[in-house]
Amino acid sequence: MGHLLVIFFAFFISFAATAQAKYKVCTITINSKNEKEIFKKTLNKKDFEFVELVPEKADENWFQDACKQVEATTACDMLIISGHFAGGFFGDENPARLDLETLEQQSCSKSCAGILSKAKEVFLFGCNTLADKKQDHRTPQEYLQVLIQ
């Protein structure tokens, strides 16, 4: 009986070591869902769990609510933010907005660590977010008007 218990315990330890929890992919989809869908198609569903942080009817406190939601569960291993970009992320139809100032404040204050501090990979998708050109002379509001037009 002792040998059987040792074998069972060794099997259990081995199984627990190989059966790791899914990686949590947090998405902030403010405009197009295209980027999120590409990740969903590419990443193995057995290993990755997707959590959308923007509610359908977002109000001005949606990001703070998302921070609390993530803190109450498991932190994000990967963060994907997607939307139009002009000094912050916004969408055509979604009222949610996420400006860089909010991201900076939340990150520095560590009040949203589950989203902003623990992610191992972060992807920012938006027009002009990583453009390789000289600095735009337009203000974010002027650029926003160009995008809306």
PDB file of C-alpha atoms in Angstrom:
ATOM      1  CA  MET A   1       0.000   0.000   0.000  1.00  0.00           C
ATOM      2  CA  GLY A   2       2.893   2.375   0.782  1.00  0.00           C
ATOM      3  CA  HIS A   3       4.391   1.935  -2.700  1.00  0.00           C
ATOM      4  CA  LEU A   4       1.013   2.573  -4.301  1.00  0.00           C
ATOM      5  CA  LEU A   5       0.642   5.776  -2.307  1.00  0.00           C
ATOM      6  CA  VAL A   6       4.124   6.927  -3.360  1.00  0.00           C
ATOM      7  CA  ILE A   7       3.362   6.169  -7.035  1.00  0.00           C
ATOM      8  CA  PHE A   8       0.025   8.007  -6.809  1.00  0.00           C
ATOM      9  CA  PHE A   9       1.673  11.001  -5.125  1.00  0.00           C
ATOM     10  CA  ALA A  10       4.453  11.100  -7.768  1.00  0.00           C
ATOM     11  CA  PHE A  11       1.843  10.921 -10.551  1.00  0.00           C
ATOM     12  CA  PHE A  12      -0.177  13.711  -8.938  1.00  0.00           C
ATOM     13  CA  ILE A  13       2.879  15.978  -8.575  1.00  0.00           C
ATOM     14  CA  SER A  14       3.903  15.279 -12.190  1.00  0.00           C
ATOM     15  CA  PHE A  15       0.384  15.985 -13.477  1.00  0.00           C
ATOM     16  CA  ALA A  16       0.082  19.188 -11.459  1.00  0.00           C
ATOM     17  CA  ALA A  17       3.404  20.442 -12.817  1.00  0.00           C
ATOM     18  CA  THR A  18       2.388  19.902 -16.441  1.00  0.00           C
ATOM     19  CA  ALA A  19      -1.238  21.045 -16.139  1.00  0.00           C
ATOM     20  CA  GLN A  20      -0.730  24.785 -15.902  1.00  0.00           C
ATOM     21  CA  ALA A  21      -3.583  27.268 -15.861  1.00  0.00           C
ATOM     22  CA  LYS A  22      -4.578  29.056 -19.033  1.00  0.00           C
ATOM     23  CA  TYR A  23      -2.878  32.299 -19.881  1.00  0.00           C
ATOM     24  CA  LYS A  24      -5.270  35.208 -19.521  1.00  0.00           C
ATOM     25  CA  VAL A  25      -5.475  37.516 -22.539  1.00  0.00           C
ATOM     26  CA  CYS A  26      -7.200  40.780 -21.635  1.00  0.00           C
ATOM     27  CA  THR A  27      -8.562  42.756 -24.546  1.00  0.00           C
ATOM     28  CA  ILE A  28      -9.642  46.370 -24.620  1.00  0.00           C
ATOM     29  CA  THR A  29     -11.555  46.570 -27.870  1.00  0.00           C
ATOM     30  CA  ILE A  30     -12.667  50.141 -28.421  1.00  0.00           C
ATOM     31  CA  ASN A  31     -13.120  50.018 -32.180  1.00  0.00           C
ATOM     32  CA  SER A  32     -12.544  47.075 -34.529  1.00  0.00           C
ATOM     33  CA  LYS A  33     -12.554  43.486 -33.246  1.00  0.00           C
ATOM     34  CA  ASN A  34     -10.191  42.418 -36.048  1.00  0.00           C
ATOM     35  CA  GLU A  35      -7.040  42.400 -33.921  1.00  0.00           C
ATOM     36  CA  LYS A  36      -8.672  40.410 -31.120  1.00  0.00           C
ATOM     37  CA  GLU A  37     -10.076  37.870 -33.590  1.00  0.00           C
ATOM     38  CA  ILE A  38      -6.644  37.304 -35.174  1.00  0.00           C
ATOM     39  CA  PHE A  39      -5.188  36.504 -31.748  1.00  0.00           C
ATOM     40  CA  LYS A  40      -8.120  34.189 -30.975  1.00  0.00           C
ATOM     41  CA  LYS A  41      -7.593  32.304 -34.239  1.00  0.00           C
ATOM     42  CA  THR A  42      -3.830  32.078 -33.748  1.00  0.00           C
ATOM     43  CA  LEU A  43      -3.519  31.160 -30.068  1.00  0.00           C
ATOM     44  CA  ASN A  44      -4.462  27.674 -28.873  1.00  0.00           C
ATOM     45  CA  LYS A  45      -7.798  27.742 -27.004  1.00  0.00           C
ATOM     46  CA  LYS A  46      -6.493  25.108 -24.589  1.00  0.00           C
ATOM     47  CA  ASP A  47      -3.773  27.467 -23.393  1.00  0.00           C
ATOM     48  CA  PHE A  48      -5.336  30.932 -23.638  1.00  0.00           C
ATOM     49  CA  GLU A  49      -8.462  32.457 -22.104  1.00  0.00           C
ATOM     50  CA  PHE A  50      -9.754  35.731 -23.572  1.00  0.00           C
ATOM     51  CA  VAL A  51     -11.451  38.356 -21.410  1.00  0.00           C
ATOM     52  CA  GLU A  52     -12.925  41.508 -22.960  1.00  0.00           C
ATOM     53  CA  LEU A  53     -12.635  44.409 -20.518  1.00  0.00           C
ATOM     54  CA  VAL A  54     -14.838  46.957 -22.318  1.00  0.00           C
ATOM     55  CA  PRO A  55     -18.535  46.445 -21.576  1.00  0.00           C
ATOM     56  CA  GLU A  56     -21.089  46.893 -24.361  1.00  0.00           C
ATOM     57  CA  LYS A  57     -22.534  49.941 -22.631  1.00  0.00           C
ATOM     58  CA  ALA A  58     -19.386  51.615 -21.368  1.00  0.00           C
ATOM     59  CA  ASP A  59     -19.583  54.671 -19.169  1.00  0.00           C
ATOM     60  CA  GLU A  60     -16.771  56.983 -18.079  1.00  0.00           C
ATOM     61  CA  ASN A  61     -15.780  54.635 -15.226  1.00  0.00           C
ATOM     62  CA  TRP A  62     -15.445  51.496 -17.348  1.00  0.00           C
ATOM     63  CA  PHE A  63     -11.642  51.302 -17.019  1.00  0.00           C
ATOM     64  CA  GLN A  64     -11.690  51.619 -13.215  1.00  0.00           C
ATOM     65  CA  ASP A  65     -14.371  48.906 -13.128  1.00  0.00           C
ATOM     66  CA  ALA A  66     -12.193  46.696 -15.341  1.00  0.00           C
ATOM     67  CA  CYS A  67      -9.255  47.210 -12.971  1.00  0.00           C
ATOM     68  CA  LYS A  68     -11.376  46.021 -10.035  1.00  0.00           C
ATOM     69  CA  GLN A  69     -12.724  43.065 -12.040  1.00  0.00           C
ATOM     70  CA  VAL A  70      -9.238  41.869 -12.960  1.00  0.00           C
ATOM     71  CA  GLU A  71      -7.874  42.381  -9.436  1.00  0.00           C
ATOM     72  CA  ALA A  72     -10.718  40.212  -8.109  1.00  0.00           C
ATOM     73  CA  THR A  73      -9.780  37.387 -10.487  1.00  0.00           C
ATOM     74  CA  THR A  74      -6.497  36.494 -12.162  1.00  0.00           C
ATOM     75  CA  ALA A  75      -4.176  39.161 -13.564  1.00  0.00           C
ATOM     76  CA  CYS A  76      -3.682  39.602 -17.303  1.00  0.00           C
ATOM     77  CA  ASP A  77      -0.766  37.729 -18.848  1.00  0.00           C
ATOM     78  CA  MET A  78      -1.249  39.565 -22.141  1.00  0.00           C
ATOM     79  CA  LEU A  79      -2.948  42.892 -22.898  1.00  0.00           C
ATOM     80  CA  ILE A  80      -4.319  43.898 -26.311  1.00  0.00           C
ATOM     81  CA  ILE A  81      -5.640  47.440 -26.774  1.00  0.00           C
ATOM     82  CA  SER A  82      -7.259  48.292 -30.076  1.00  0.00           C
ATOM     83  CA  GLY A  83      -9.003  51.406 -31.357  1.00  0.00           C
ATOM     84  CA  HIS A  84      -8.498  54.615 -33.257  1.00  0.00           C
ATOM     85  CA  PHE A  85      -5.679  56.624 -31.731  1.00  0.00           C
ATOM     86  CA  ALA A  86      -5.165  60.367 -31.290  1.00  0.00           C
ATOM     87  CA  GLY A  87      -3.595  60.924 -27.885  1.00  0.00           C
ATOM     88  CA  GLY A  88      -5.813  58.122 -26.616  1.00  0.00           C
ATOM     89  CA  PHE A  89      -7.874  55.223 -27.870  1.00  0.00           C
ATOM     90  CA  PHE A  90     -11.452  55.745 -29.084  1.00  0.00           C
ATOM     91  CA  GLY A  91     -13.956  54.179 -31.443  1.00  0.00           C
ATOM     92  CA  ASP A  92     -16.537  55.108 -34.020  1.00  0.00           C
ATOM     93  CA  GLU A  93     -19.525  53.519 -32.311  1.00  0.00           C
ATOM     94  CA  ASN A  94     -18.327  52.675 -28.820  1.00  0.00           C
ATOM     95  CA  PRO A  95     -18.470  55.502 -26.235  1.00  0.00           C
ATOM     96  CA  ALA A  96     -15.487  54.012 -24.378  1.00  0.00           C
ATOM     97  CA  ARG A  97     -12.301  56.038 -24.445  1.00  0.00           C
ATOM     98  CA  LEU A  98      -8.902  55.340 -22.944  1.00  0.00           C
ATOM     99  CA  ASP A  99      -6.393  58.153 -22.969  1.00  0.00           C
ATOM    100  CA  LEU A 100      -2.676  57.872 -22.324  1.00  0.00           C
ATOM    101  CA  GLU A 101      -2.945  60.052 -19.224  1.00  0.00           C
ATOM    102  CA  THR A 102      -5.298  57.511 -17.610  1.00  0.00           C
ATOM    103  CA  LEU A 103      -2.979  54.641 -18.521  1.00  0.00           C
ATOM    104  CA  GLU A 104      -0.001  56.521 -17.092  1.00  0.00           C
ATOM    105  CA  GLN A 105      -1.778  57.526 -13.873  1.00  0.00           C
ATOM    106  CA  GLN A 106      -3.149  54.034 -13.252  1.00  0.00           C
ATOM    107  CA  SER A 107       0.215  52.453 -14.001  1.00  0.00           C
ATOM    108  CA  CYS A 108       2.200  54.789 -11.751  1.00  0.00           C
ATOM    109  CA  SER A 109      -0.280  54.556  -8.873  1.00  0.00           C
ATOM    110  CA  LYS A 110      -0.336  50.760  -9.214  1.00  0.00           C
ATOM    111  CA  SER A 111      -4.123  50.910  -8.774  1.00  0.00           C
ATOM    112  CA  CYS A 112      -4.593  48.748 -11.849  1.00  0.00           C
ATOM    113  CA  ALA A 113      -1.695  46.320 -11.466  1.00  0.00           C
ATOM    114  CA  GLY A 114      -3.688  43.312 -12.666  1.00  0.00           C
ATOM    115  CA  ILE A 115      -3.977  44.882 -16.110  1.00  0.00           C
ATOM    116  CA  LEU A 116      -1.030  47.251 -16.428  1.00  0.00           C
ATOM    117  CA  SER A 117       1.803  45.821 -14.328  1.00  0.00           C
ATOM    118  CA  LYS A 118       1.617  42.058 -14.565  1.00  0.00           C
ATOM    119  CA  ALA A 119       1.148  41.563 -18.305  1.00  0.00           C
ATOM    120  CA  LYS A 120       4.115  39.874 -19.943  1.00  0.00           C
ATOM    121  CA  GLU A 121       3.155  41.149 -23.409  1.00  0.00           C
ATOM    122  CA  VAL A 122       1.281  44.288 -24.450  1.00  0.00           C
ATOM    123  CA  PHE A 123      -0.020  45.055 -27.940  1.00  0.00           C
ATOM    124  CA  LEU A 124      -1.286  48.516 -28.886  1.00  0.00           C
ATOM    125  CA  PHE A 125      -3.233  48.648 -32.146  1.00  0.00           C
ATOM    126  CA  GLY A 126      -4.474  51.906 -33.554  1.00  0.00           C
ATOM    127  CA  CYS A 127      -3.890  54.180 -36.451  1.00  0.00           C
ATOM    128  CA  ASN A 128      -0.757  56.208 -35.846  1.00  0.00           C
ATOM    129  CA  THR A 129       0.196  54.520 -32.531  1.00  0.00           C
ATOM    130  CA  LEU A 130       3.555  53.305 -33.757  1.00  0.00           C
ATOM    131  CA  ALA A 131       3.871  55.297 -36.974  1.00  0.00           C
ATOM    132  CA  ASP A 132       7.430  55.675 -38.143  1.00  0.00           C
ATOM    133  CA  LYS A 133       7.389  59.312 -39.133  1.00  0.00           C
ATOM    134  CA  LYS A 134       8.162  62.739 -37.800  1.00  0.00           C
ATOM    135  CA  GLN A 135       6.010  64.027 -34.996  1.00  0.00           C
ATOM    136  CA  ASP A 136       2.591  65.140 -36.189  1.00  0.00           C
ATOM    137  CA  HIS A 137       2.082  68.902 -35.864  1.00  0.00           C
ATOM    138  CA  ARG A 138      -1.653  68.459 -35.191  1.00  0.00           C
ATOM    139  CA  THR A 139      -3.082  68.363 -31.696  1.00  0.00           C
ATOM    140  CA  PRO A 140      -4.900  65.157 -30.671  1.00  0.00           C
ATOM    141  CA  GLN A 141      -8.227  67.005 -31.145  1.00  0.00           C
ATOM    142  CA  GLU A 142      -7.257  68.121 -34.659  1.00  0.00           C
ATOM    143  CA  TYR A 143      -6.152  64.596 -35.529  1.00  0.00           C
ATOM    144  CA  LEU A 144      -9.383  63.214 -34.095  1.00  0.00           C
ATOM    145  CA  GLN A 145     -11.343  65.489 -36.429  1.00  0.00           C
ATOM    146  CA  VAL A 146      -9.324  64.186 -39.402  1.00  0.00           C
ATOM    147  CA  LEU A 147     -10.172  60.607 -38.439  1.00  0.00           C
ATOM    148  CA  ILE A 148     -13.849  61.387 -37.948  1.00  0.00           C
ATOM    149  CA  GLN A 149     -14.036  63.063 -41.344  1.00  0.00           C
TER     150      GLN A 149
END
